[in-house]
């Protein structure tokens, strides 16, 4: 019989960013620690996680089914829509290193502003990404060692909604041969070995 306590409904969540190589928390209940910054409000759509596989099947003479089924490539993506306009989100959306952005301080009667150029394919912005999906004390934490933005939604500037940043992150090979994506989920019990 099923157990309703095993159902996770992502009623809340957070996204955190750091430089590639940052140290991840050791468990889903630990704080994100030094170097991690909160990426701000996410729309109620929450997180969309997808895993796609490219597979190769090998046949054998006289067999009516493949004898080997190999995974050639696994691509994991994570899609979120952010509400806030921050330097980090502008950097990710427009693929501009924050070090190439210029902040002009406020002057009498004028507001501070940030400026940058976009359109160059020479810039690539990669980050470490931390995601928390939270429901009634349960937590599904996803730690992505290295990722980049591979798809973006259009930014709509209107009186109907905020100017949102829809970003799809793709997990890339992790530095030092580590796992590119690590999942930590509270209150899931492994069955006893028989």
mmCIF file with all atom_site columns, C-alpha atoms in Angstrom:
data_model
loop_
_atom_site.group_PDB
_atom_site.id
_atom_site.type_symbol
_atom_site.label_atom_id
_atom_site.label_alt_id
_atom_site.label_comp_id
_atom_site.label_asym_id
_atom_site.label_entity_id
_atom_site.label_seq_id
_atom_site.pdbx_PDB_ins_code
_atom_site.Cartn_x
_atom_site.Cartn_y
_atom_site.Cartn_z
_atom_site.occupancy
_atom_site.B_iso_or_equiv
_atom_site.pdbx_formal_charge
_atom_site.auth_seq_id
_atom_site.auth_comp_id
_atom_site.auth_asym_id
_atom_site.auth_atom_id
_atom_site.pdbx_PDB_model_num
ATOM 1   C CA . UNK A 1 1   ? 0.000  0.000   0.000   1.00 0.00 ? 1   UNK A CA 1
ATOM 2   C CA . UNK A 1 2   ? 1.190  3.513   -0.722  1.00 0.00 ? 2   UNK A CA 1
ATOM 3   C CA . UNK A 1 3   ? 2.370  5.992   1.884   1.00 0.00 ? 3   UNK A CA 1
ATOM 4   C CA . UNK A 1 4   ? 1.209  9.594   1.416   1.00 0.00 ? 4   UNK A CA 1
ATOM 5   C CA . UNK A 1 5   ? 4.132  10.827  3.552   1.00 0.00 ? 5   UNK A CA 1
ATOM 6   C CA . UNK A 1 6   ? 6.429  9.857   0.655   1.00 0.00 ? 6   UNK A CA 1
ATOM 7   C CA . UNK A 1 7   ? 4.836  12.450  -1.629  1.00 0.00 ? 7   UNK A CA 1
ATOM 8   C CA . UNK A 1 8   ? 6.836  15.634  -2.085  1.00 0.00 ? 8   UNK A CA 1
ATOM 9   C CA . UNK A 1 9   ? 5.007  18.735  -3.256  1.00 0.00 ? 9   UNK A CA 1
ATOM 10  C CA . UNK A 1 10  ? 7.391  21.631  -3.844  1.00 0.00 ? 10  UNK A CA 1
ATOM 11  C CA . UNK A 1 11  ? 5.496  24.339  -1.993  1.00 0.00 ? 11  UNK A CA 1
ATOM 12  C CA . UNK A 1 12  ? 8.613  26.495  -1.685  1.00 0.00 ? 12  UNK A CA 1
ATOM 13  C CA . UNK A 1 13  ? 12.139 26.596  -2.955  1.00 0.00 ? 13  UNK A CA 1
ATOM 14  C CA . UNK A 1 14  ? 15.331 28.556  -3.309  1.00 0.00 ? 14  UNK A CA 1
ATOM 15  C CA . UNK A 1 15  ? 18.178 28.813  -5.781  1.00 0.00 ? 15  UNK A CA 1
ATOM 16  C CA . UNK A 1 16  ? 21.754 29.681  -4.826  1.00 0.00 ? 16  UNK A CA 1
ATOM 17  C CA . UNK A 1 17  ? 24.771 30.513  -6.988  1.00 0.00 ? 17  UNK A CA 1
ATOM 18  C CA . UNK A 1 18  ? 28.507 30.379  -6.396  1.00 0.00 ? 18  UNK A CA 1
ATOM 19  C CA . UNK A 1 19  ? 31.712 30.238  -8.373  1.00 0.00 ? 19  UNK A CA 1
ATOM 20  C CA . UNK A 1 20  ? 32.558 26.864  -9.931  1.00 0.00 ? 20  UNK A CA 1
ATOM 21  C CA . UNK A 1 21  ? 34.612 24.931  -7.359  1.00 0.00 ? 21  UNK A CA 1
ATOM 22  C CA . UNK A 1 22  ? 32.646 26.217  -4.344  1.00 0.00 ? 22  UNK A CA 1
ATOM 23  C CA . UNK A 1 23  ? 32.127 23.786  -1.469  1.00 0.00 ? 23  UNK A CA 1
ATOM 24  C CA . UNK A 1 24  ? 28.634 22.343  -1.212  1.00 0.00 ? 24  UNK A CA 1
ATOM 25  C CA . UNK A 1 25  ? 26.904 21.688  2.118   1.00 0.00 ? 25  UNK A CA 1
ATOM 26  C CA . UNK A 1 26  ? 27.349 18.117  3.355   1.00 0.00 ? 26  UNK A CA 1
ATOM 27  C CA . UNK A 1 27  ? 23.621 17.509  3.807   1.00 0.00 ? 27  UNK A CA 1
ATOM 28  C CA . UNK A 1 28  ? 20.187 18.848  2.883   1.00 0.00 ? 28  UNK A CA 1
ATOM 29  C CA . UNK A 1 29  ? 19.661 20.509  6.268   1.00 0.00 ? 29  UNK A CA 1
ATOM 30  C CA . UNK A 1 30  ? 22.997 22.383  6.316   1.00 0.00 ? 30  UNK A CA 1
ATOM 31  C CA . UNK A 1 31  ? 23.242 26.091  5.445   1.00 0.00 ? 31  UNK A CA 1
ATOM 32  C CA . UNK A 1 32  ? 24.738 27.042  2.084   1.00 0.00 ? 32  UNK A CA 1
ATOM 33  C CA . UNK A 1 33  ? 27.761 28.701  3.634   1.00 0.00 ? 33  UNK A CA 1
ATOM 34  C CA . UNK A 1 34  ? 30.486 31.021  2.356   1.00 0.00 ? 34  UNK A CA 1
ATOM 35  C CA . UNK A 1 35  ? 30.461 32.023  -1.289  1.00 0.00 ? 35  UNK A CA 1
ATOM 36  C CA . UNK A 1 36  ? 26.822 31.103  -1.952  1.00 0.00 ? 36  UNK A CA 1
ATOM 37  C CA . UNK A 1 37  ? 24.308 33.853  -2.754  1.00 0.00 ? 37  UNK A CA 1
ATOM 38  C CA . UNK A 1 38  ? 20.529 33.636  -2.852  1.00 0.00 ? 38  UNK A CA 1
ATOM 39  C CA . UNK A 1 39  ? 19.342 34.220  -6.435  1.00 0.00 ? 39  UNK A CA 1
ATOM 40  C CA . UNK A 1 40  ? 16.072 35.819  -5.288  1.00 0.00 ? 40  UNK A CA 1
ATOM 41  C CA . UNK A 1 41  ? 12.378 35.183  -5.831  1.00 0.00 ? 41  UNK A CA 1
ATOM 42  C CA . UNK A 1 42  ? 11.325 32.378  -8.186  1.00 0.00 ? 42  UNK A CA 1
ATOM 43  C CA . UNK A 1 43  ? 7.869  32.384  -9.821  1.00 0.00 ? 43  UNK A CA 1
ATOM 44  C CA . UNK A 1 44  ? 5.239  29.942  -8.459  1.00 0.00 ? 44  UNK A CA 1
ATOM 45  C CA . UNK A 1 45  ? 6.001  27.620  -11.412 1.00 0.00 ? 45  UNK A CA 1
ATOM 46  C CA . UNK A 1 46  ? 8.896  26.364  -9.284  1.00 0.00 ? 46  UNK A CA 1
ATOM 47  C CA . UNK A 1 47  ? 11.629 24.105  -10.630 1.00 0.00 ? 47  UNK A CA 1
ATOM 48  C CA . UNK A 1 48  ? 11.390 21.922  -13.722 1.00 0.00 ? 48  UNK A CA 1
ATOM 49  C CA . UNK A 1 49  ? 14.045 19.185  -13.760 1.00 0.00 ? 49  UNK A CA 1
ATOM 50  C CA . UNK A 1 50  ? 14.614 16.998  -16.822 1.00 0.00 ? 50  UNK A CA 1
ATOM 51  C CA . UNK A 1 51  ? 16.944 14.094  -17.597 1.00 0.00 ? 51  UNK A CA 1
ATOM 52  C CA . UNK A 1 52  ? 17.496 13.153  -21.221 1.00 0.00 ? 52  UNK A CA 1
ATOM 53  C CA . UNK A 1 53  ? 19.523 10.185  -22.409 1.00 0.00 ? 53  UNK A CA 1
ATOM 54  C CA . UNK A 1 54  ? 21.121 9.407   -25.726 1.00 0.00 ? 54  UNK A CA 1
ATOM 55  C CA . UNK A 1 55  ? 21.454 5.624   -26.029 1.00 0.00 ? 55  UNK A CA 1
ATOM 56  C CA . UNK A 1 56  ? 23.135 3.114   -28.359 1.00 0.00 ? 56  UNK A CA 1
ATOM 57  C CA . UNK A 1 57  ? 21.772 -0.365  -28.827 1.00 0.00 ? 57  UNK A CA 1
ATOM 58  C CA . UNK A 1 58  ? 23.895 -3.221  -30.140 1.00 0.00 ? 58  UNK A CA 1
ATOM 59  C CA . UNK A 1 59  ? 22.260 -6.098  -31.974 1.00 0.00 ? 59  UNK A CA 1
ATOM 60  C CA . UNK A 1 60  ? 23.557 -9.644  -32.470 1.00 0.00 ? 60  UNK A CA 1
ATOM 61  C CA . UNK A 1 61  ? 23.044 -12.104 -35.280 1.00 0.00 ? 61  UNK A CA 1
ATOM 62  C CA . UNK A 1 62  ? 20.052 -14.304 -34.600 1.00 0.00 ? 62  UNK A CA 1
ATOM 63  C CA . UNK A 1 63  ? 18.738 -12.237 -31.693 1.00 0.00 ? 63  UNK A CA 1
ATOM 64  C CA . UNK A 1 64  ? 15.414 -10.410 -32.079 1.00 0.00 ? 64  UNK A CA 1
ATOM 65  C CA . UNK A 1 65  ? 16.198 -7.859  -29.349 1.00 0.00 ? 65  UNK A CA 1
ATOM 66  C CA . UNK A 1 66  ? 19.268 -5.734  -28.647 1.00 0.00 ? 66  UNK A CA 1
ATOM 67  C CA . UNK A 1 67  ? 21.924 -7.526  -26.601 1.00 0.00 ? 67  UNK A CA 1
ATOM 68  C CA . UNK A 1 68  ? 23.428 -4.353  -25.154 1.00 0.00 ? 68  UNK A CA 1
ATOM 69  C CA . UNK A 1 69  ? 21.804 -1.000  -24.393 1.00 0.00 ? 69  UNK A CA 1
ATOM 70  C CA . UNK A 1 70  ? 24.363 1.678   -23.529 1.00 0.00 ? 70  UNK A CA 1
ATOM 71  C CA . UNK A 1 71  ? 23.858 5.228   -22.314 1.00 0.00 ? 71  UNK A CA 1
ATOM 72  C CA . UNK A 1 72  ? 26.106 7.437   -24.494 1.00 0.00 ? 72  UNK A CA 1
ATOM 73  C CA . UNK A 1 73  ? 25.209 10.739  -22.902 1.00 0.00 ? 73  UNK A CA 1
ATOM 74  C CA . UNK A 1 74  ? 22.982 12.028  -20.113 1.00 0.00 ? 74  UNK A CA 1
ATOM 75  C CA . UNK A 1 75  ? 21.886 15.648  -20.095 1.00 0.00 ? 75  UNK A CA 1
ATOM 76  C CA . UNK A 1 76  ? 20.321 17.107  -16.956 1.00 0.00 ? 76  UNK A CA 1
ATOM 77  C CA . UNK A 1 77  ? 18.541 20.447  -17.131 1.00 0.00 ? 77  UNK A CA 1
ATOM 78  C CA . UNK A 1 78  ? 16.978 22.667  -14.489 1.00 0.00 ? 78  UNK A CA 1
ATOM 79  C CA . UNK A 1 79  ? 14.513 25.387  -15.475 1.00 0.00 ? 79  UNK A CA 1
ATOM 80  C CA . UNK A 1 80  ? 13.482 28.274  -13.199 1.00 0.00 ? 80  UNK A CA 1
ATOM 81  C CA . UNK A 1 81  ? 11.939 31.677  -13.748 1.00 0.00 ? 81  UNK A CA 1
ATOM 82  C CA . UNK A 1 82  ? 13.337 34.442  -11.556 1.00 0.00 ? 82  UNK A CA 1
ATOM 83  C CA . UNK A 1 83  ? 11.401 37.602  -10.669 1.00 0.00 ? 83  UNK A CA 1
ATOM 84  C CA . UNK A 1 84  ? 14.191 39.955  -9.545  1.00 0.00 ? 84  UNK A CA 1
ATOM 85  C CA . UNK A 1 85  ? 16.579 41.960  -11.704 1.00 0.00 ? 85  UNK A CA 1
ATOM 86  C CA . UNK A 1 86  ? 20.066 41.527  -10.230 1.00 0.00 ? 86  UNK A CA 1
ATOM 87  C CA . UNK A 1 87  ? 23.589 41.703  -11.620 1.00 0.00 ? 87  UNK A CA 1
ATOM 88  C CA . UNK A 1 88  ? 23.892 37.880  -11.320 1.00 0.00 ? 88  UNK A CA 1
ATOM 89  C CA . UNK A 1 89  ? 20.687 37.267  -13.307 1.00 0.00 ? 89  UNK A CA 1
ATOM 90  C CA . UNK A 1 90  ? 21.608 39.860  -15.935 1.00 0.00 ? 90  UNK A CA 1
ATOM 91  C CA . UNK A 1 91  ? 25.012 38.184  -16.246 1.00 0.00 ? 91  UNK A CA 1
ATOM 92  C CA . UNK A 1 92  ? 23.436 34.751  -16.747 1.00 0.00 ? 92  UNK A CA 1
ATOM 93  C CA . UNK A 1 93  ? 20.702 35.916  -19.115 1.00 0.00 ? 93  UNK A CA 1
ATOM 94  C CA . UNK A 1 94  ? 22.917 38.032  -21.358 1.00 0.00 ? 94  UNK A CA 1
ATOM 95  C CA . UNK A 1 95  ? 26.073 35.851  -20.916 1.00 0.00 ? 95  UNK A CA 1
ATOM 96  C CA . UNK A 1 96  ? 28.222 38.735  -19.728 1.00 0.00 ? 96  UNK A CA 1
ATOM 97  C CA . UNK A 1 97  ? 30.840 38.262  -17.008 1.00 0.00 ? 97  UNK A CA 1
ATOM 98  C CA . UNK A 1 98  ? 30.017 40.482  -14.017 1.00 0.00 ? 98  UNK A CA 1
ATOM 99  C CA . UNK A 1 99  ? 33.619 41.727  -14.169 1.00 0.00 ? 99  UNK A CA 1
ATOM 100 C CA . UNK A 1 100 ? 32.745 43.277  -17.560 1.00 0.00 ? 100 UNK A CA 1
ATOM 101 C CA . UNK A 1 101 ? 29.766 45.204  -16.161 1.00 0.00 ? 101 UNK A CA 1
ATOM 102 C CA . UNK A 1 102 ? 30.208 48.808  -15.100 1.00 0.00 ? 102 UNK A CA 1
ATOM 103 C CA . UNK A 1 103 ? 28.405 50.286  -12.114 1.00 0.00 ? 103 UNK A CA 1
ATOM 104 C CA . UNK A 1 104 ? 28.032 54.053  -12.305 1.00 0.00 ? 104 UNK A CA 1
ATOM 105 C CA . UNK A 1 105 ? 27.476 55.584  -8.852  1.00 0.00 ? 105 UNK A CA 1
ATOM 106 C CA . UNK A 1 106 ? 24.613 57.932  -8.196  1.00 0.00 ? 106 UNK A CA 1
ATOM 107 C CA . UNK A 1 107 ? 25.185 61.637  -8.668  1.00 0.00 ? 107 UNK A CA 1
ATOM 108 C CA . UNK A 1 108 ? 23.075 64.523  -7.460  1.00 0.00 ? 108 UNK A CA 1
ATOM 109 C CA . UNK A 1 109 ? 19.591 64.050  -8.916  1.00 0.00 ? 109 UNK A CA 1
ATOM 110 C CA . UNK A 1 110 ? 20.615 60.956  -10.900 1.00 0.00 ? 110 UNK A CA 1
ATOM 111 C CA . UNK A 1 111 ? 20.226 57.264  -10.095 1.00 0.00 ? 111 UNK A CA 1
ATOM 112 C CA . UNK A 1 112 ? 22.970 54.658  -9.980  1.00 0.00 ? 112 UNK A CA 1
ATOM 113 C CA . UNK A 1 113 ? 22.985 52.286  -12.975 1.00 0.00 ? 113 UNK A CA 1
ATOM 114 C CA . UNK A 1 114 ? 24.787 49.237  -14.321 1.00 0.00 ? 114 UNK A CA 1
ATOM 115 C CA . UNK A 1 115 ? 25.832 49.024  -17.963 1.00 0.00 ? 115 UNK A CA 1
ATOM 116 C CA . UNK A 1 116 ? 27.247 46.271  -20.159 1.00 0.00 ? 116 UNK A CA 1
ATOM 117 C CA . UNK A 1 117 ? 27.437 45.140  -23.756 1.00 0.00 ? 117 UNK A CA 1
ATOM 118 C CA . UNK A 1 118 ? 25.932 41.873  -24.983 1.00 0.00 ? 118 UNK A CA 1
ATOM 119 C CA . UNK A 1 119 ? 26.008 39.836  -28.150 1.00 0.00 ? 119 UNK A CA 1
ATOM 120 C CA . UNK A 1 120 ? 29.539 38.427  -27.966 1.00 0.00 ? 120 UNK A CA 1
ATOM 121 C CA . UNK A 1 121 ? 29.781 34.632  -28.101 1.00 0.00 ? 121 UNK A CA 1
ATOM 122 C CA . UNK A 1 122 ? 33.284 34.825  -26.608 1.00 0.00 ? 122 UNK A CA 1
ATOM 123 C CA . UNK A 1 123 ? 31.859 35.209  -23.099 1.00 0.00 ? 123 UNK A CA 1
ATOM 124 C CA . UNK A 1 124 ? 30.616 32.105  -21.309 1.00 0.00 ? 124 UNK A CA 1
ATOM 125 C CA . UNK A 1 125 ? 29.221 32.371  -17.817 1.00 0.00 ? 125 UNK A CA 1
ATOM 126 C CA . UNK A 1 126 ? 29.337 29.204  -15.720 1.00 0.00 ? 126 UNK A CA 1
ATOM 127 C CA . UNK A 1 127 ? 28.324 28.832  -12.083 1.00 0.00 ? 127 UNK A CA 1
ATOM 128 C CA . UNK A 1 128 ? 27.846 26.262  -9.359  1.00 0.00 ? 128 UNK A CA 1
ATOM 129 C CA . UNK A 1 129 ? 24.109 26.022  -8.670  1.00 0.00 ? 129 UNK A CA 1
ATOM 130 C CA . UNK A 1 130 ? 22.324 24.926  -5.515  1.00 0.00 ? 130 UNK A CA 1
ATOM 131 C CA . UNK A 1 131 ? 18.598 24.220  -5.452  1.00 0.00 ? 131 UNK A CA 1
ATOM 132 C CA . UNK A 1 132 ? 16.283 23.480  -2.542  1.00 0.00 ? 132 UNK A CA 1
ATOM 133 C CA . UNK A 1 133 ? 12.754 22.123  -2.998  1.00 0.00 ? 133 UNK A CA 1
ATOM 134 C CA . UNK A 1 134 ? 10.910 22.381  0.312   1.00 0.00 ? 134 UNK A CA 1
ATOM 135 C CA . UNK A 1 135 ? 7.624  20.902  1.557   1.00 0.00 ? 135 UNK A CA 1
ATOM 136 C CA . UNK A 1 136 ? 6.465  20.573  5.176   1.00 0.00 ? 136 UNK A CA 1
ATOM 137 C CA . UNK A 1 137 ? 9.942  20.090  6.573   1.00 0.00 ? 137 UNK A CA 1
ATOM 138 C CA . UNK A 1 138 ? 11.116 17.754  3.806   1.00 0.00 ? 138 UNK A CA 1
ATOM 139 C CA . UNK A 1 139 ? 13.884 18.960  1.565   1.00 0.00 ? 139 UNK A CA 1
ATOM 140 C CA . UNK A 1 140 ? 15.165 17.833  -1.828  1.00 0.00 ? 140 UNK A CA 1
ATOM 141 C CA . UNK A 1 141 ? 18.532 19.505  -2.309  1.00 0.00 ? 141 UNK A CA 1
ATOM 142 C CA . UNK A 1 142 ? 20.227 19.471  -5.701  1.00 0.00 ? 142 UNK A CA 1
ATOM 143 C CA . UNK A 1 143 ? 23.878 20.478  -5.975  1.00 0.00 ? 143 UNK A CA 1
ATOM 144 C CA . UNK A 1 144 ? 25.165 21.153  -9.492  1.00 0.00 ? 144 UNK A CA 1
ATOM 145 C CA . UNK A 1 145 ? 28.958 21.515  -9.507  1.00 0.00 ? 145 UNK A CA 1
ATOM 146 C CA . UNK A 1 146 ? 29.172 23.312  -12.857 1.00 0.00 ? 146 UNK A CA 1
ATOM 147 C CA . UNK A 1 147 ? 26.464 24.521  -15.197 1.00 0.00 ? 147 UNK A CA 1
ATOM 148 C CA . UNK A 1 148 ? 25.631 27.102  -17.809 1.00 0.00 ? 148 UNK A CA 1
ATOM 149 C CA . UNK A 1 149 ? 22.465 28.653  -19.184 1.00 0.00 ? 149 UNK A CA 1
ATOM 150 C CA . UNK A 1 150 ? 21.480 26.846  -22.379 1.00 0.00 ? 150 UNK A CA 1
ATOM 151 C CA . UNK A 1 151 ? 18.009 28.263  -22.952 1.00 0.00 ? 151 UNK A CA 1
ATOM 152 C CA . UNK A 1 152 ? 16.236 31.486  -22.078 1.00 0.00 ? 152 UNK A CA 1
ATOM 153 C CA . UNK A 1 153 ? 12.649 32.612  -22.201 1.00 0.00 ? 153 UNK A CA 1
ATOM 154 C CA . UNK A 1 154 ? 11.755 36.000  -23.673 1.00 0.00 ? 154 UNK A CA 1
ATOM 155 C CA . UNK A 1 155 ? 11.714 38.901  -21.230 1.00 0.00 ? 155 UNK A CA 1
ATOM 156 C CA . UNK A 1 156 ? 8.361  40.646  -21.313 1.00 0.00 ? 156 UNK A CA 1
ATOM 157 C CA . UNK A 1 157 ? 8.234  44.268  -20.171 1.00 0.00 ? 157 UNK A CA 1
ATOM 158 C CA . UNK A 1 158 ? 4.608  45.116  -19.424 1.00 0.00 ? 158 UNK A CA 1
ATOM 159 C CA . UNK A 1 159 ? 2.245  46.340  -16.724 1.00 0.00 ? 159 UNK A CA 1
ATOM 160 C CA . UNK A 1 160 ? 0.757  42.820  -16.454 1.00 0.00 ? 160 UNK A CA 1
ATOM 161 C CA . UNK A 1 161 ? 3.723  41.071  -14.792 1.00 0.00 ? 161 UNK A CA 1
ATOM 162 C CA . UNK A 1 162 ? 7.300  41.558  -13.615 1.00 0.00 ? 162 UNK A CA 1
ATOM 163 C CA . UNK A 1 163 ? 10.155 41.369  -16.120 1.00 0.00 ? 163 UNK A CA 1
ATOM 164 C CA . UNK A 1 164 ? 11.065 37.748  -15.435 1.00 0.00 ? 164 UNK A CA 1
ATOM 165 C CA . UNK A 1 165 ? 14.203 35.785  -16.330 1.00 0.00 ? 165 UNK A CA 1
ATOM 166 C CA . UNK A 1 166 ? 13.359 32.247  -17.459 1.00 0.00 ? 166 UNK A CA 1
ATOM 167 C CA . UNK A 1 167 ? 16.630 30.298  -17.437 1.00 0.00 ? 167 UNK A CA 1
ATOM 168 C CA . UNK A 1 168 ? 17.372 26.667  -18.233 1.00 0.00 ? 168 UNK A CA 1
ATOM 169 C CA . UNK A 1 169 ? 20.633 25.483  -16.705 1.00 0.00 ? 169 UNK A CA 1
ATOM 170 C CA . UNK A 1 170 ? 22.435 22.440  -18.130 1.00 0.00 ? 170 UNK A CA 1
ATOM 171 C CA . UNK A 1 171 ? 24.747 20.455  -15.863 1.00 0.00 ? 171 UNK A CA 1
ATOM 172 C CA . UNK A 1 172 ? 28.280 20.257  -17.274 1.00 0.00 ? 172 UNK A CA 1
ATOM 173 C CA . UNK A 1 173 ? 31.129 17.893  -16.408 1.00 0.00 ? 173 UNK A CA 1
ATOM 174 C CA . UNK A 1 174 ? 32.300 18.661  -12.892 1.00 0.00 ? 174 UNK A CA 1
ATOM 175 C CA . UNK A 1 175 ? 35.840 19.767  -12.116 1.00 0.00 ? 175 UNK A CA 1
ATOM 176 C CA . UNK A 1 176 ? 38.186 17.021  -10.925 1.00 0.00 ? 176 UNK A CA 1
ATOM 177 C CA . UNK A 1 177 ? 36.001 14.150  -12.145 1.00 0.00 ? 177 UNK A CA 1
ATOM 178 C CA . UNK A 1 178 ? 33.395 14.610  -9.402  1.00 0.00 ? 178 UNK A CA 1
ATOM 179 C CA . UNK A 1 179 ? 29.685 13.943  -9.886  1.00 0.00 ? 179 UNK A CA 1
ATOM 180 C CA . UNK A 1 180 ? 28.154 16.793  -11.857 1.00 0.00 ? 180 UNK A CA 1
ATOM 181 C CA . UNK A 1 181 ? 24.829 16.601  -9.981  1.00 0.00 ? 181 UNK A CA 1
ATOM 182 C CA . UNK A 1 182 ? 24.301 15.450  -6.407  1.00 0.00 ? 182 UNK A CA 1
ATOM 183 C CA . UNK A 1 183 ? 20.805 14.844  -4.944  1.00 0.00 ? 183 UNK A CA 1
ATOM 184 C CA . UNK A 1 184 ? 20.061 14.819  -1.218  1.00 0.00 ? 184 UNK A CA 1
ATOM 185 C CA . UNK A 1 185 ? 16.484 14.034  -0.156  1.00 0.00 ? 185 UNK A CA 1
ATOM 186 C CA . UNK A 1 186 ? 15.369 13.921  3.478   1.00 0.00 ? 186 UNK A CA 1
ATOM 187 C CA . UNK A 1 187 ? 13.267 11.112  4.921   1.00 0.00 ? 187 UNK A CA 1
ATOM 188 C CA . UNK A 1 188 ? 13.803 8.622   2.090   1.00 0.00 ? 188 UNK A CA 1
ATOM 189 C CA . UNK A 1 189 ? 14.840 5.246   3.476   1.00 0.00 ? 189 UNK A CA 1
ATOM 190 C CA . UNK A 1 190 ? 16.871 2.679   1.558   1.00 0.00 ? 190 UNK A CA 1
ATOM 191 C CA . UNK A 1 191 ? 15.372 -0.821  1.745   1.00 0.00 ? 191 UNK A CA 1
ATOM 192 C CA . UNK A 1 192 ? 17.397 -3.327  3.755   1.00 0.00 ? 192 UNK A CA 1
ATOM 193 C CA . UNK A 1 193 ? 19.658 -5.560  1.698   1.00 0.00 ? 193 UNK A CA 1
ATOM 194 C CA . UNK A 1 194 ? 18.509 -9.165  1.621   1.00 0.00 ? 194 UNK A CA 1
#
